[in-house]
PDB file of C-alpha atoms in Angstrom:
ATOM      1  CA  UNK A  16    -102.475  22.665 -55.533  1.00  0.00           C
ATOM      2  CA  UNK A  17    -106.178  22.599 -56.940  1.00  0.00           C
ATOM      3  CA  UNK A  18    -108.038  25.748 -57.307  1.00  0.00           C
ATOM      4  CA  UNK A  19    -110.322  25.492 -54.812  1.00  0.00           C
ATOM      5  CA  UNK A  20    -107.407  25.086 -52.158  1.00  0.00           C
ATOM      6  CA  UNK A  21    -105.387  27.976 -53.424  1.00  0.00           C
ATOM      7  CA  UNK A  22    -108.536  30.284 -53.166  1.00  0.00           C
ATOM      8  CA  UNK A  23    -109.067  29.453 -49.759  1.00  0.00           C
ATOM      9  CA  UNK A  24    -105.745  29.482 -48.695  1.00  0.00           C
ATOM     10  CA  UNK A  25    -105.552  32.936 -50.375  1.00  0.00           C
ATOM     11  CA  UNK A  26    -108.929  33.744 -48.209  1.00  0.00           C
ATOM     12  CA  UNK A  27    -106.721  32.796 -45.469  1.00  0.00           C
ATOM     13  CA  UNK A  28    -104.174  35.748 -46.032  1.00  0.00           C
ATOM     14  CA  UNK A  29    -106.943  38.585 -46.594  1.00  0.00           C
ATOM     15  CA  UNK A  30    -108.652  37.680 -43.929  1.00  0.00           C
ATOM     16  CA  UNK A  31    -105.175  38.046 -41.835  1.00  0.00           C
ATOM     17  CA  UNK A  32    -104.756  40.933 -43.273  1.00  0.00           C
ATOM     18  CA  UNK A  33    -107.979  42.448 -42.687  1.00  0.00           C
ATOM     19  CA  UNK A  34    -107.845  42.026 -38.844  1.00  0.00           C
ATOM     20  CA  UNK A  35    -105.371  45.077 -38.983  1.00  0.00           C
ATOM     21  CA  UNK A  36    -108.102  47.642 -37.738  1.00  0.00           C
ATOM     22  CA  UNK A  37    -107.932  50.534 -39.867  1.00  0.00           C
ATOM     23  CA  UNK A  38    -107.204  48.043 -43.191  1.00  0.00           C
ATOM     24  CA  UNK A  39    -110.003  45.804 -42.250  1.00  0.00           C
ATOM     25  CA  UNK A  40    -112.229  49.148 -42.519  1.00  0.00           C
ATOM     26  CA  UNK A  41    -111.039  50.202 -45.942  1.00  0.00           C
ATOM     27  CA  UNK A  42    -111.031  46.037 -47.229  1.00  0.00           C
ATOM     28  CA  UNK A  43    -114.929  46.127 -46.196  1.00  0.00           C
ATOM     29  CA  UNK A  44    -115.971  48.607 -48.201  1.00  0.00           C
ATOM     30  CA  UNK A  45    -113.757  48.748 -50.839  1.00  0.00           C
ATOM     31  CA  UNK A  46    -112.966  45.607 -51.730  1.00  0.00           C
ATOM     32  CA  UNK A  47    -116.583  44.243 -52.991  1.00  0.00           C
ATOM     33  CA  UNK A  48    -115.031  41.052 -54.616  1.00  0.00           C
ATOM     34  CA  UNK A  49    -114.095  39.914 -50.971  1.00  0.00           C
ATOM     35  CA  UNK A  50    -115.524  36.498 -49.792  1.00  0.00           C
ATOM     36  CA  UNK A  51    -117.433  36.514 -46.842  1.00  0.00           C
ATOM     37  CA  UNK A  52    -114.771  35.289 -44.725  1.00  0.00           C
ATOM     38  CA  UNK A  53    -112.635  37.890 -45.569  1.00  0.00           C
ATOM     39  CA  UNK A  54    -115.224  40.179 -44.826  1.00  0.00           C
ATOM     40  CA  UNK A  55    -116.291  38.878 -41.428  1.00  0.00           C
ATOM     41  CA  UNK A  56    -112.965  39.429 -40.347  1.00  0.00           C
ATOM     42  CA  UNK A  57    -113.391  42.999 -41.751  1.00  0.00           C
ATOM     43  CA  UNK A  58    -116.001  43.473 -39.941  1.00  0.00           C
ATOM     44  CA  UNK A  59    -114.475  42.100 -36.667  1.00  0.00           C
ATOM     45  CA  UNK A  60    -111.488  44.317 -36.726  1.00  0.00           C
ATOM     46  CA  UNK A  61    -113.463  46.968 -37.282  1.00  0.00           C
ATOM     47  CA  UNK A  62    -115.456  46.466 -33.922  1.00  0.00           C
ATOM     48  CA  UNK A  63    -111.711  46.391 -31.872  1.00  0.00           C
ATOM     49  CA  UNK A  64    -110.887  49.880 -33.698  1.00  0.00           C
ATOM     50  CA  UNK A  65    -113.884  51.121 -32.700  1.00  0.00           C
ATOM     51  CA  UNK A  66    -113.101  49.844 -28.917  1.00  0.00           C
ATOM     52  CA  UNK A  67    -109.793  51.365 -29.796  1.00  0.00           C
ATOM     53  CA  UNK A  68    -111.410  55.119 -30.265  1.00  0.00           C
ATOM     54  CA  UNK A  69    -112.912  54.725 -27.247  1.00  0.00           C
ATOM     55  CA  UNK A  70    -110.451  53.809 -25.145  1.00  0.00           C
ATOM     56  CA  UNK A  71    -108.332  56.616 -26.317  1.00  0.00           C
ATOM     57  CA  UNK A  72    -111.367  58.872 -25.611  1.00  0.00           C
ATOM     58  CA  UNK A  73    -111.557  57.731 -22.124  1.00  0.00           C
ATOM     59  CA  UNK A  74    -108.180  58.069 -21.451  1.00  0.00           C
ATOM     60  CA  UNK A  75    -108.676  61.994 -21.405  1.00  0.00           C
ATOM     61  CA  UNK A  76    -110.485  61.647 -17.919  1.00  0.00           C
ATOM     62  CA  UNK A  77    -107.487  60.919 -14.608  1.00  0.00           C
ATOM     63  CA  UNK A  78    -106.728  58.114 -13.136  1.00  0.00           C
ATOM     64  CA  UNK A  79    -110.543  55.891 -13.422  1.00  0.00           C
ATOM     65  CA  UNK A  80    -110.248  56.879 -17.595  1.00  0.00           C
ATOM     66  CA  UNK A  81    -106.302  55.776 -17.764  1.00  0.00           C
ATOM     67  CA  UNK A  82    -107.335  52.496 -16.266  1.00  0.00           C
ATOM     68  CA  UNK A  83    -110.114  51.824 -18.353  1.00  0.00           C
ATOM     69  CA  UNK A  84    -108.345  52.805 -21.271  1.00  0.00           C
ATOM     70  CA  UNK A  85    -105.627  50.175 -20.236  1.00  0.00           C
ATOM     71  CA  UNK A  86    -108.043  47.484 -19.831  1.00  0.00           C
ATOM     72  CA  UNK A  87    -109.503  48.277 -22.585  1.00  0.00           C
ATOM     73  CA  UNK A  88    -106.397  48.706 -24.561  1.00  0.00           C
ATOM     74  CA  UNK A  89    -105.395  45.012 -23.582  1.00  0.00           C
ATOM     75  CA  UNK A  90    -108.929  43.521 -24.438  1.00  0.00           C
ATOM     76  CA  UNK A  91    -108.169  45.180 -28.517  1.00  0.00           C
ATOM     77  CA  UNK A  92    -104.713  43.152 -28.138  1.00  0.00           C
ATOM     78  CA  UNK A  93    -106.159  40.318 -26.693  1.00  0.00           C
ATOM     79  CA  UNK A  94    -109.295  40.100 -29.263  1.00  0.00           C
ATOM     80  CA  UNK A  95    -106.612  40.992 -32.517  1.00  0.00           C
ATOM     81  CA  UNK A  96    -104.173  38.083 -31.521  1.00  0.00           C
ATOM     82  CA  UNK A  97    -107.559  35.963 -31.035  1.00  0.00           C
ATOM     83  CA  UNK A  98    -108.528  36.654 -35.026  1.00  0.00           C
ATOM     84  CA  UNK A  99    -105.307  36.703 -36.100  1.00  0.00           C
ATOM     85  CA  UNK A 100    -105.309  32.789 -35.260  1.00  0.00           C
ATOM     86  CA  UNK A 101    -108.733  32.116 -36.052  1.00  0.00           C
ATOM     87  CA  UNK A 102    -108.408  33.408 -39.518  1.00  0.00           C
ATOM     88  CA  UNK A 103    -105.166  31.296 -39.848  1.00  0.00           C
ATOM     89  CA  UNK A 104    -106.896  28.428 -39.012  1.00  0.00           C
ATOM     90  CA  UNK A 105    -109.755  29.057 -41.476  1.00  0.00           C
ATOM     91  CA  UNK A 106    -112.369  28.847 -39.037  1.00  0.00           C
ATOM     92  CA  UNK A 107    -114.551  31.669 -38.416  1.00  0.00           C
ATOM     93  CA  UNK A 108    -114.814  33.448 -35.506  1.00  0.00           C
ATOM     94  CA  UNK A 109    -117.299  36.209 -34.036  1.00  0.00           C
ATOM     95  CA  UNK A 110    -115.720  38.158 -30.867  1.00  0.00           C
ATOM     96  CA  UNK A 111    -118.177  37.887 -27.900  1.00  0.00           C
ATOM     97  CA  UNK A 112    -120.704  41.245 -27.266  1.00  0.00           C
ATOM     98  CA  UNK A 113    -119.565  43.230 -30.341  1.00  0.00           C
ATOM     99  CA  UNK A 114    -120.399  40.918 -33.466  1.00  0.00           C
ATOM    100  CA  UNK A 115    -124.222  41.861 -32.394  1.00  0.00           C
ATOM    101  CA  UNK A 116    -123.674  45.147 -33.170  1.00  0.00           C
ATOM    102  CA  UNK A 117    -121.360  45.087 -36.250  1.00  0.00           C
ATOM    103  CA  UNK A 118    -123.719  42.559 -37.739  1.00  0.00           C
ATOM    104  CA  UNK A 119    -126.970  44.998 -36.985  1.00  0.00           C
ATOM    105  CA  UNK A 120    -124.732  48.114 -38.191  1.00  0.00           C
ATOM    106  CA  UNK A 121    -121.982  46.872 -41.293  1.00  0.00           C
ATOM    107  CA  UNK A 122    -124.240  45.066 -43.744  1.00  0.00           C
TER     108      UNK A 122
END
């Protein structure tokens, strides 16, 4: 396997591996050597944690809260699965409404 295929294949696995919210988070900023692959899906996951927050958050208020939360709860699942393939496939992928932000905000 050349070089140049092994780096991207390893690009492959830390970008899988930075889809796990809280990990993707800590890979951002501490892993400065990251390519920016890896670090768009850093930055991705980090958007569904912070989704994540807020969906516990809303969950405090009865009934309207709990069912936001849940539909909110299933959008983070839906959107992780949805990177987790992308970033096995190598191609890179912004989730709709919340890459505007993270790309104004995580630079």
């Amino acid at each position: 396997m050349s070089e140049k295929a092994k780096s991207a294949q390893d690009d492959k696995v830390l970008a899988v591996v930075a889809t796990i919210p809280l990990v993707g988070l800590i890979m951002f900023y501490a892993m400065s050597d990251a390519s920016d692959f890896v670090k768009h899906y850093a930055k991705q996951s980090t958007g569904l944690f912070a989704i994540w927050i807020v969906s516990f958050v809303i969950a405090i208020v009865p009934i309207v809260g709990w069912l936001v939360s849940c539909v909110l709860s299933l959008v983070v699942l839906i959107g992780w699965i949805l990177l987790v393939i992308k970033a096995l496939s190598g191609e890179k992928y912004s989730l709709p409404v919340v890459s505007e932000y993270l790309d104004k905000y995580m630079k």
